Short mmCIF file of C-alpha atoms in Angstrom, two decimals:
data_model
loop_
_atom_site.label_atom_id
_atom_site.label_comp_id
_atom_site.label_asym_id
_atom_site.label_seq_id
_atom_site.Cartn_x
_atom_site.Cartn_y
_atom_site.Cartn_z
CA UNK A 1 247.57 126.15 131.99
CA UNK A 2 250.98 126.46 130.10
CA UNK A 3 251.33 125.71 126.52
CA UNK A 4 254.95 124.21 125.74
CA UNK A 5 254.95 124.77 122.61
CA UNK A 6 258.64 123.83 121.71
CA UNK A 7 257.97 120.11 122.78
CA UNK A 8 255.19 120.16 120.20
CA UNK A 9 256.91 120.90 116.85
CA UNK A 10 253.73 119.36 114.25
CA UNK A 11 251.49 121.86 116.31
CA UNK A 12 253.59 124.70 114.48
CA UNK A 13 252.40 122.13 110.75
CA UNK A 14 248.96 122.31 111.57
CA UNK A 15 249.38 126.35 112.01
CA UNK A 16 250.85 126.74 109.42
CA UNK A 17 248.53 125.04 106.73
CA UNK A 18 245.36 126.67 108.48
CA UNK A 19 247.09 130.13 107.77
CA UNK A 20 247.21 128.99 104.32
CA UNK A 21 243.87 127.70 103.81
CA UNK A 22 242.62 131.32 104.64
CA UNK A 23 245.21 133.09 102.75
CA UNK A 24 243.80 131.43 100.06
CA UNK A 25 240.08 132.18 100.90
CA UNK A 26 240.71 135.43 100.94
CA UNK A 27 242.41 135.71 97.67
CA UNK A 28 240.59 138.19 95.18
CA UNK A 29 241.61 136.08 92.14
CA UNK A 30 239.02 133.14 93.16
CA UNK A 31 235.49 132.94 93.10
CA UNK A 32 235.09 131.72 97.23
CA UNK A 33 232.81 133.69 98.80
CA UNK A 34 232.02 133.48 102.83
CA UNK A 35 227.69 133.76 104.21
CA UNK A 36 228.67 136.83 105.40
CA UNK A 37 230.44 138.55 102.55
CA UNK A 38 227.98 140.86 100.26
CA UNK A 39 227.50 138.44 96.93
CA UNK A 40 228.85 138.86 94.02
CA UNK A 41 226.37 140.01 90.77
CA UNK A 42 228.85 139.71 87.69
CA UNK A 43 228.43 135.57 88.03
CA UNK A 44 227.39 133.76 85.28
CA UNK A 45 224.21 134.50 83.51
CA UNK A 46 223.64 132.10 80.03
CA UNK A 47 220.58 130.70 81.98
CA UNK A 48 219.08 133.71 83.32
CA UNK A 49 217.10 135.56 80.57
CA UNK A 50 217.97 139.26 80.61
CA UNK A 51 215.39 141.43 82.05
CA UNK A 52 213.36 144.21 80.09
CA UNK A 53 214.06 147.82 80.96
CA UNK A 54 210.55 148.63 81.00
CA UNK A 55 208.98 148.90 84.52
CA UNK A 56 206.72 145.60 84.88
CA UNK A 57 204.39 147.39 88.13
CA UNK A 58 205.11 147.02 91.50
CA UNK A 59 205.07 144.54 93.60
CA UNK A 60 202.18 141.58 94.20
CA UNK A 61 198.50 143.69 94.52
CA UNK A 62 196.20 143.64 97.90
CA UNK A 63 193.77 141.63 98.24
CA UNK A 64 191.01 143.68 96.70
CA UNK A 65 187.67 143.78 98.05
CA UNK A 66 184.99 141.24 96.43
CA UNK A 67 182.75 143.25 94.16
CA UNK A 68 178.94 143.26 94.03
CA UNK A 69 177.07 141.94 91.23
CA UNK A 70 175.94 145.32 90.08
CA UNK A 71 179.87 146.49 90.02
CA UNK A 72 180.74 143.66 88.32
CA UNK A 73 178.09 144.71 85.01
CA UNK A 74 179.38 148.62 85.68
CA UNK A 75 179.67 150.39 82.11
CA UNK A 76 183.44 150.50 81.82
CA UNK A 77 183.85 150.59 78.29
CA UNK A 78 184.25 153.37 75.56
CA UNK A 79 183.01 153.34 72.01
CA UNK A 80 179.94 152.07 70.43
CA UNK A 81 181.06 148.99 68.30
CA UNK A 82 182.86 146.50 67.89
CA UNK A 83 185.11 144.69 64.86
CA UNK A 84 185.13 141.18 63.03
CA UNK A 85 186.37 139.52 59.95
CA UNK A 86 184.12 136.89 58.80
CA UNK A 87 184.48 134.73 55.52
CA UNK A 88 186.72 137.36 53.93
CA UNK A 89 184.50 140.39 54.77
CA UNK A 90 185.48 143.27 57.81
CA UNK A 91 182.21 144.20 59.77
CA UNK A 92 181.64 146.84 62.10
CA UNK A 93 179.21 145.80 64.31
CA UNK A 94 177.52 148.99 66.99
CA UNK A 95 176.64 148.33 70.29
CA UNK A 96 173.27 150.16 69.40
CA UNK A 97 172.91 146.33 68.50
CA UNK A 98 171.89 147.90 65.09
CA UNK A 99 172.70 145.37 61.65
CA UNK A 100 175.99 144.56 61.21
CA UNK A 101 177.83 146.91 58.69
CA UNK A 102 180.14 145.39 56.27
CA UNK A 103 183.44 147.71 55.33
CA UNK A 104 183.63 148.60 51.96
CA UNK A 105 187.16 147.10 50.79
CA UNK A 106 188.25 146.91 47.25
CA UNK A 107 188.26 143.18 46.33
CA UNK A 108 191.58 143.11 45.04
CA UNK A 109 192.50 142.81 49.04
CA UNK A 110 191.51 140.07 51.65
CA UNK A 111 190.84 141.23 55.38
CA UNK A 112 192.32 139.07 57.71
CA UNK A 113 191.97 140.43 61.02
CA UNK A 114 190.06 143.69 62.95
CA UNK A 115 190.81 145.39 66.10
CA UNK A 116 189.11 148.51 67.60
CA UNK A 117 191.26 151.08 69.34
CA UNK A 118 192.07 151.85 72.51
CA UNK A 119 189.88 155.32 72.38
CA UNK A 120 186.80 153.66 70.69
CA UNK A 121 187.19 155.34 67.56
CA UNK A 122 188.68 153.73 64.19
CA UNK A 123 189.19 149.69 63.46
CA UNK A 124 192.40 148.50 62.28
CA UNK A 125 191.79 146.09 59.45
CA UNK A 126 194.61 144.03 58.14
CA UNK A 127 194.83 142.78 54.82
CA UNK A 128 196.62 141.47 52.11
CA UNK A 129 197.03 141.24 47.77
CA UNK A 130 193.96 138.56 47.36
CA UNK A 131 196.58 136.98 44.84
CA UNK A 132 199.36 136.76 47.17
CA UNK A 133 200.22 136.82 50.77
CA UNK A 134 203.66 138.92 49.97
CA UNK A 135 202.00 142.33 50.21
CA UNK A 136 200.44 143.32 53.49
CA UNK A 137 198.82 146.43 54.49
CA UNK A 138 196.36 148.46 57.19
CA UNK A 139 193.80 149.87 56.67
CA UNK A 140 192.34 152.31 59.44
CA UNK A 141 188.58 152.86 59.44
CA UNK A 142 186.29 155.16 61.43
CA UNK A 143 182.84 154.57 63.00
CA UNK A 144 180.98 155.11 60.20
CA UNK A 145 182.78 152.56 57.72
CA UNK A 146 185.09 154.60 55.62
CA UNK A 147 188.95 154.16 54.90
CA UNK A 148 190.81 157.14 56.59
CA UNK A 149 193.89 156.11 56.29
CA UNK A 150 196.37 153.24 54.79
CA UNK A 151 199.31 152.15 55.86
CA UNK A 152 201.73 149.40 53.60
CA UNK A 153 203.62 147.33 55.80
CA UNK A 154 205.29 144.94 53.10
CA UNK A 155 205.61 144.55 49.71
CA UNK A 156 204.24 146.55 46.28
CA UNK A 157 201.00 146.99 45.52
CA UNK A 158 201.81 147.32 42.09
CA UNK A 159 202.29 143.29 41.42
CA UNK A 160 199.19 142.26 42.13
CA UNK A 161 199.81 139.12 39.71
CA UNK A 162 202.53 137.62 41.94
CA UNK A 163 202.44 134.45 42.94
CA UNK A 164 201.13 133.29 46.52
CA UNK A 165 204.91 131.93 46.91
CA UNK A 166 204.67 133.18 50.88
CA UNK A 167 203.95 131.00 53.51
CA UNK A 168 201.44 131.77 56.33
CA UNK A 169 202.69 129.82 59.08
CA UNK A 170 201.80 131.56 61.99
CA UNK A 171 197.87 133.43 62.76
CA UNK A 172 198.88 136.91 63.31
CA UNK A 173 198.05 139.61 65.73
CA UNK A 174 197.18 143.21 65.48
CA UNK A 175 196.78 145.31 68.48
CA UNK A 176 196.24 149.10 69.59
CA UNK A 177 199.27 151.18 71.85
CA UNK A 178 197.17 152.44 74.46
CA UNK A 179 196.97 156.02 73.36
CA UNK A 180 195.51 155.07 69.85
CA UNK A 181 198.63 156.65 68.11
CA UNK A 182 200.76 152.98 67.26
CA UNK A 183 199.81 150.03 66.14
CA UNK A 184 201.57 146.57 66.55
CA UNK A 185 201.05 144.43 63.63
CA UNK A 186 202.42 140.87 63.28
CA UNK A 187 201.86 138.85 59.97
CA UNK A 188 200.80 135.87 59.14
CA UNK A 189 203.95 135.38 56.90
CA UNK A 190 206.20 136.16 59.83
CA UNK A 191 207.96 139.58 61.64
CA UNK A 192 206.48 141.69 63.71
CA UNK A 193 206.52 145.67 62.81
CA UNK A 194 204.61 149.25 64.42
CA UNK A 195 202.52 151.52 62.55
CA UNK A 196 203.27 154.70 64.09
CA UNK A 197 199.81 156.85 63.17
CA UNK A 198 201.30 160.36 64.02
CA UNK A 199 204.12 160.62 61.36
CA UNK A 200 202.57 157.47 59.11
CA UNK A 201 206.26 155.78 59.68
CA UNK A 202 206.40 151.56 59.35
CA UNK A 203 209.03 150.25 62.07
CA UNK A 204 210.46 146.29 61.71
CA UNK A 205 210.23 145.66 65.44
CA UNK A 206 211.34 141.87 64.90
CA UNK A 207 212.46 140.16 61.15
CA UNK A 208 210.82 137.14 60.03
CA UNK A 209 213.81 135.42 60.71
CA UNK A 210 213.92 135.85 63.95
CA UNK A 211 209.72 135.62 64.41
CA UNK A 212 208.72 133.12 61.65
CA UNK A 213 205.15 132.22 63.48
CA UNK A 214 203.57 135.19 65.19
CA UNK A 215 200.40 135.28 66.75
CA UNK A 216 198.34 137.27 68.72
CA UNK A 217 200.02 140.81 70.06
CA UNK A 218 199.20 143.09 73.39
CA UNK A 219 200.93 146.52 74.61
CA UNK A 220 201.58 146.74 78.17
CA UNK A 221 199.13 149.92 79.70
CA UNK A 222 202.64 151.78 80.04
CA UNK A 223 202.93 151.62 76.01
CA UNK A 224 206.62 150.89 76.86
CA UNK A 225 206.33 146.26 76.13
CA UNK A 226 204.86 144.31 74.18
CA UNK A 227 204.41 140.68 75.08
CA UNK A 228 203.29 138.07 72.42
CA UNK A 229 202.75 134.61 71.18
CA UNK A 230 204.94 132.43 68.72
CA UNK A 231 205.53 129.40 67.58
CA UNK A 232 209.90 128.08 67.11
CA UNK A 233 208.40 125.34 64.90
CA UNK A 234 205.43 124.13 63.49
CA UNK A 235 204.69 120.89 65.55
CA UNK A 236 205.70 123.36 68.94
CA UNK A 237 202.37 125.11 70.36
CA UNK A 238 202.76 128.69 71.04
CA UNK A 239 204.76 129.97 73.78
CA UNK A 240 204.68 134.10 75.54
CA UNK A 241 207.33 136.63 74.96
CA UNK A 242 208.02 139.84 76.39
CA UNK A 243 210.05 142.89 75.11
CA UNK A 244 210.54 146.32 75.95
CA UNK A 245 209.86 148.41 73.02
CA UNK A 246 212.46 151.32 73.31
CA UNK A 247 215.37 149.45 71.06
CA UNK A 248 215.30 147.94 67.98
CA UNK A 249 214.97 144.92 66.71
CA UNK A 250 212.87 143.19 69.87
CA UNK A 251 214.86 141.62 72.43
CA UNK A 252 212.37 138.96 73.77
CA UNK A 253 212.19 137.24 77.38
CA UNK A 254 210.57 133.80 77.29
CA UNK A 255 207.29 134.14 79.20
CA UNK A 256 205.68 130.94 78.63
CA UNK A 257 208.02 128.16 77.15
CA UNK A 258 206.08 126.52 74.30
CA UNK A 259 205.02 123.20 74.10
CA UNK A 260 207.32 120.81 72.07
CA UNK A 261 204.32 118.43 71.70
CA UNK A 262 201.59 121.22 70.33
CA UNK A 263 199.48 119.36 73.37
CA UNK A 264 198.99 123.59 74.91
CA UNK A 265 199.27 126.59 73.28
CA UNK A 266 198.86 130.47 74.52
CA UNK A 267 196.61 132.21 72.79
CA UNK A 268 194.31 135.55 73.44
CA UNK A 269 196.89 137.48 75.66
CA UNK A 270 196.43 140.57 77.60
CA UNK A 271 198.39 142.74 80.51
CA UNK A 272 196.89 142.75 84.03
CA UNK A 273 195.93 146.76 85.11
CA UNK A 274 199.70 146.85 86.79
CA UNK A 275 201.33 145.65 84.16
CA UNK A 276 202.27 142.63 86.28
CA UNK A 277 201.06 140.09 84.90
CA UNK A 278 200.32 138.36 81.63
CA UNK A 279 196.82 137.18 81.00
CA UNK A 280 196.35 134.71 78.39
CA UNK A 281 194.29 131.19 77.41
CA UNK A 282 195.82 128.18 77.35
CA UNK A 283 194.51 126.19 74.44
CA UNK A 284 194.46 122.31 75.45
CA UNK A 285 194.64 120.42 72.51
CA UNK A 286 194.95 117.30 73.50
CA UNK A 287 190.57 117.84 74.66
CA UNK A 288 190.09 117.52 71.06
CA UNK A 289 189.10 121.39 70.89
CA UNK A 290 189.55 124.98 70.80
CA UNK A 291 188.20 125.91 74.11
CA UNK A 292 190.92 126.34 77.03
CA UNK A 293 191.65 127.82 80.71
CA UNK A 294 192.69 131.26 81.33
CA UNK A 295 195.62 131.34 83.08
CA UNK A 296 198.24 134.51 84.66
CA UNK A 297 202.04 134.63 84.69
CA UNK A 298 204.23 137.47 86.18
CA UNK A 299 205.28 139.74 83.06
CA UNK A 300 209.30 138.34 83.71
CA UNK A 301 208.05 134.99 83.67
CA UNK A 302 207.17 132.08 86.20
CA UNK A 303 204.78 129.81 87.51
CA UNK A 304 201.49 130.07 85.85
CA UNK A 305 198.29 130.50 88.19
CA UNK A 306 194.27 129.62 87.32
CA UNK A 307 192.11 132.52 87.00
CA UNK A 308 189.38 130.04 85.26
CA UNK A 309 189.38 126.55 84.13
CA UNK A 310 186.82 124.25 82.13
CA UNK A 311 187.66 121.30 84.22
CA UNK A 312 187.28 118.06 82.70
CA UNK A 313 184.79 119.03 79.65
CA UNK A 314 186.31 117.63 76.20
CA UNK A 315 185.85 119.29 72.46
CA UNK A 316 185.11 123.15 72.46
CA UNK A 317 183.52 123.70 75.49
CA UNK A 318 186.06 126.47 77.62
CA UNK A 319 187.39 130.05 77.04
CA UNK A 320 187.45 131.22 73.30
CA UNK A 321 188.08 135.35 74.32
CA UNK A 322 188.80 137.41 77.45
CA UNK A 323 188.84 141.19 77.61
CA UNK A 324 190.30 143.22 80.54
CA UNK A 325 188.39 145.98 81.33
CA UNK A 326 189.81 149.57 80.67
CA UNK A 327 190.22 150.03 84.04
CA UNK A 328 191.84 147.26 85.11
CA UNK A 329 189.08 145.74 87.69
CA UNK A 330 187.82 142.62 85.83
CA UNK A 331 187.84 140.30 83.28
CA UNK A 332 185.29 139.34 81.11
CA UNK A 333 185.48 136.05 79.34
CA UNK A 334 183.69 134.25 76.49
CA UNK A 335 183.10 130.80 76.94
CA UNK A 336 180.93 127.69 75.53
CA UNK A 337 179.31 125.44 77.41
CA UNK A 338 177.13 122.78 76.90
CA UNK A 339 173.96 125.33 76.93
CA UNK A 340 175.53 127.68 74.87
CA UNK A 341 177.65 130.86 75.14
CA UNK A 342 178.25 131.85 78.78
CA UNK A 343 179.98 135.85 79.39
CA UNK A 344 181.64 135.35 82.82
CA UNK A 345 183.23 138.21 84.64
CA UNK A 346 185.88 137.56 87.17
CA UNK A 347 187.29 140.55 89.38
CA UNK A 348 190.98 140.89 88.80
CA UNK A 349 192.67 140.60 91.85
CA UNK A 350 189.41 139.78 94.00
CA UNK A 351 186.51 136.87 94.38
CA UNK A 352 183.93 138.86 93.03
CA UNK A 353 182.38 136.77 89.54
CA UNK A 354 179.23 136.37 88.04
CA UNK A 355 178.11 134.69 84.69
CA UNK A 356 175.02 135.47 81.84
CA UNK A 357 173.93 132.83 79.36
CA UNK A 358 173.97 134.46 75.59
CA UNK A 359 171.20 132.70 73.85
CA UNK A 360 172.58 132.22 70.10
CA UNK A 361 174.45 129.67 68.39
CA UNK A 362 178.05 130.88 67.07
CA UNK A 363 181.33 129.00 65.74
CA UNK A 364 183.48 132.15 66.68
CA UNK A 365 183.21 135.03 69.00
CA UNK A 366 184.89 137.53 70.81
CA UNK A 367 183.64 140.25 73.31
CA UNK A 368 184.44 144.16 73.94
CA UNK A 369 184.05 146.76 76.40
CA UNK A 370 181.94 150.05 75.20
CA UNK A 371 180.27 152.86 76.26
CA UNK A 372 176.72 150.82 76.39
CA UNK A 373 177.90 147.44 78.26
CA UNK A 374 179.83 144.17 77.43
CA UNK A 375 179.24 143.74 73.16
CA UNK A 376 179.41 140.24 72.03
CA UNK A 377 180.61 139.95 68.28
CA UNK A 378 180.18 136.57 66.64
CA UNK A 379 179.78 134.33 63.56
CA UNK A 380 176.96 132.33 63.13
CA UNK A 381 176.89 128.52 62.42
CA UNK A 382 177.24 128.02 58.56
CA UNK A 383 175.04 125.29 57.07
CA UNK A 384 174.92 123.71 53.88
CA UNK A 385 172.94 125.87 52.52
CA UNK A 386 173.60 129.49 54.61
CA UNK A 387 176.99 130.96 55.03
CA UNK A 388 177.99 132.50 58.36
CA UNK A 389 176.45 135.67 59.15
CA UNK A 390 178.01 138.48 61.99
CA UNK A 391 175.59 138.51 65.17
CA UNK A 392 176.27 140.92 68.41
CA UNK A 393 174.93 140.42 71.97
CA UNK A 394 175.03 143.16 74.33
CA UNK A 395 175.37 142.44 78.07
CA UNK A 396 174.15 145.90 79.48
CA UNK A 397 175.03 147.61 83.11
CA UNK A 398 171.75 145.85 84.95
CA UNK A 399 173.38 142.34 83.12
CA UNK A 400 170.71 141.68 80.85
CA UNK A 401 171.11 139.94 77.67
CA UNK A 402 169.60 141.47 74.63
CA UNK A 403 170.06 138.85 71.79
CA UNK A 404 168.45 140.72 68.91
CA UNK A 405 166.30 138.41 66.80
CA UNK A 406 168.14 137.04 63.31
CA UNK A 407 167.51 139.24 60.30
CA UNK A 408 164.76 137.62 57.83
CA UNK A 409 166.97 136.94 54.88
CA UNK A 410 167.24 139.91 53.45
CA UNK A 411 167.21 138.22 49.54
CA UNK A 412 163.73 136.98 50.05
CA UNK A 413 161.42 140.02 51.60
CA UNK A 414 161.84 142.43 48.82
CA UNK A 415 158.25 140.48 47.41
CA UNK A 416 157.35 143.89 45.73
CA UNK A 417 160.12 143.47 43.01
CA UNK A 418 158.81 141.09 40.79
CA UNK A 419 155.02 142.32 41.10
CA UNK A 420 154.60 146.07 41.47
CA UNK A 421 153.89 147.56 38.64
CA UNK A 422 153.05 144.92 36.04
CA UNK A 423 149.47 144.16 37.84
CA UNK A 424 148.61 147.72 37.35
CA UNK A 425 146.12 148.11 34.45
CA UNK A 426 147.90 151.47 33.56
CA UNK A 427 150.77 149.62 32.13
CA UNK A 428 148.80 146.91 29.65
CA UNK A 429 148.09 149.82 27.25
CA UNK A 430 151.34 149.61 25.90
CA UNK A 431 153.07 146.06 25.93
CA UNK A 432 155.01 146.58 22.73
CA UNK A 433 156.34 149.54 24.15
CA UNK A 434 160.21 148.64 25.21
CA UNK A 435 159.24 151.32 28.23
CA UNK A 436 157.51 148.42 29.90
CA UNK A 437 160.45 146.49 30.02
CA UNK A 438 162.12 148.31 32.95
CA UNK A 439 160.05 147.37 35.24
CA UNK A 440 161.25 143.50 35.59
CA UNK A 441 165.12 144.69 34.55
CA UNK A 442 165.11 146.83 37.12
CA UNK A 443 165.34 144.85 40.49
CA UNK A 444 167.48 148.28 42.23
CA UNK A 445 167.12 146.20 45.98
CA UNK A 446 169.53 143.51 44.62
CA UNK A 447 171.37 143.25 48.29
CA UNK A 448 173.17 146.48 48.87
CA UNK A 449 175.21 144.49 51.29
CA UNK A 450 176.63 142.43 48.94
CA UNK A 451 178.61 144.96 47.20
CA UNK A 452 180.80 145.97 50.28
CA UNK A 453 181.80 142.30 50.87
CA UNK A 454 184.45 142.47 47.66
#
């Protein structure tokens, strides 16, 4: 076939503009881009949140096998106790399942919250001025109840006659670095800052500026992120952030965008063995209660996934506390039903789960790992007429429940007090002596217990 191209002169037009159509494709100064060239990276990114430099774990886990019963109640914990702050006083409370021991803190301070550390071995108790919420401090505390060390995070301890004018808007958080040598500490006034044990130095990680409503904290197993909950506002539930911890101040992904309504809010969050994933509860509000589900996200954010839900049950039936296990393999949650308290334990990354009823009534609880089983810490149900009292549970390696009976008030069995020695004939001789006088004015059981609770 022979092309005449001279008797078609607008052939040579439509050349002509296709040559520069491409000429202008292939111009460097625009932003086209062909399927097959490599793709650009230095686009736009105001709607991509940056990523943290820590390294989140690798990618999506196998399948693990489903573990046996018997695995699932394996001892995995260390330490013999666990922590609580109840009605203004810190209690240690041993796995032993021995009574409750109440820290001795001088009343001029007010305990707020108590976490164990990562090796088992002290309690971090944070508290602040009883007369105002504008000094904070923490105090660390070994196994046998004494102050070891204390740590001021803000303010002087020298004005103890300021005036409360601090707000607490958010609920704080305290939580252990896994090597027991920081801690993360985020007040109830606002900012989050690190308590770094080894040189006794007090880092601002994030101004209360920038993190008005903190609430609880967890360190990634690396010890190199910290992921959190806040609150922008108060009508806004909590939402989940995530920052690497190398540079100062904290430079937060969004995790979990909070709730604008307060309808959900994250709550009780923990890292996932890899340091994939974020485990957390997600408080449901709009049930009328405090229970929730516990939910995952990936640690750079996402679509969350069920790991346990209460279904359709209204007021505070659901999760109040999970615990990952040191090692990773499962997850123990706290939950109320309509029974009572229920421990489950759900395999992480597996379908092995099993559940034990705990057989006493309490308005708060959490749970922890130690060296003797799963410990359950809890407040009991104040009355009218009885405050709330710490109670423990242990769920042991075989799963049983012990549920040690309630203590019998311990105000009303000293009977020998009033009676001893006054019904002894020995003593009559002398009833205008003032040495018979002691006896009554001496009432030395007068609830040794009570004085630790200033």
């Amino acid at each position: 076939m022979k092309l005449c191209w001279g008797r078609q002169p607008g052939v040579f037009v439509v050349v002509a503009l296709l040559c520069a159509m491409l000429t202008a494709c292939a111009d460097d100064s625009t932003d086209r881009q062909f399927a097959g060239d490599e793709q650009s990276t230095a686009g736009p990114t105001v709607t991509i949140p940056p990523m943290p430099t820590f390294e989140p774990g690798a990618s999506p886990e196998p399948r693990a096998s489903p573990l046996a019963e018997d695995d699932l109640f394996a001892v995995r914990g260390v330490g013999a106790f666990g922590a609580t702050v109840l009605d203004g006083v810190a209690y240690l409370l041993p796995s032993s399942l021995d009574p409750p021991q109440a820290i001795a803190i001088d009343a001029m301070w007010k305990p707020w919250l108590a976490d164990v550390s990562s090796d088992g071995e002290h309690v971090a108790v944070l508290v602040s001025l009883a007369s105002s919420a504008k000094t904070w401090r923490v105090l660390v505390v070994d196994a046998s109840g004494a102050i070891v060390s204390e740590h001021s995070i803000t303010g002087d301890d020298a004005t103890a006659s300021v005036p409360a004018d601090v707000v607490t808007t958010g609920s704080g958080g305290l939580d252990w670095a896994p090597d027991s040598s920081r801690l993360a500490v985020a007040l109830p006034t606002g900012g989050i800052y690190m308590v770094d044990l080894t040189d006794d130095r007090v880092l601002e990680m994030s101004p209360p500026r920038r993190v008005p409503r903190p609430g609880f904290l967890s360190w990634s197993h690396n010890g190199q992120a910290i992921a959190y909950t806040a609150q922008p506002d108060a009508r806004s539930g909590f939402g989940i952030y995530v920052a690497p911890v190398a540079a100062l101040p904290l430079d937060p992904i969004t995790v979990l965008r909070p709730d604008s309504t307060g309808n959900r809010s994250a709550r009780q969050i923990t890292w996932s063995g890899s340091d994939n994933t974020i485990v957390f509860i997600l408080e449901r509000r709009e049930t009328g209660g405090a229970g929730g589900d516990v939910l995952s996200v990936s640690a750079t954010g996402g679509v969350s996934g069920v790991i346990w839900s209460t279904g359709m049950r209204f007021g505070d039936m659901g999760a109040i506390d999970i615990e990952l296990s040191p090692d990773g393999q499962v997850l123990a949650i706290l939950t109320l039903s309509e029974t009572g308290p229920v421990v489950q334990l759900q395999q992480m990354g597996g379908a092995g789960h099993t559940e034990r009823l705990v057989d006493m009534p309490l308005a708060s609880g959490s749970i922890a790992w130690t060296e003797d089983g799963l410990l359950v810490v809890a407040g009991s149900v104040a009355t009218e007429t009885d405050h709330a009292e710490p109670l423990a549970a242990l769920v042991d390696a075989q799963g049983v429940v012990t549920v040690p009976a309630p203590p019998a008030t311990p105000v009303a069995s000293p009977q020998p007090v009033g009676s001893p020695v006054p019904a002894s004939p020995v003593a009559s001789p002398v009833p205008a002596s003032p040495a018979a006088s002691p006896v009554p004015a001496s009432p030395v059981p007068a609830t040794p217990m009570a004085s630790p609770a200033a």
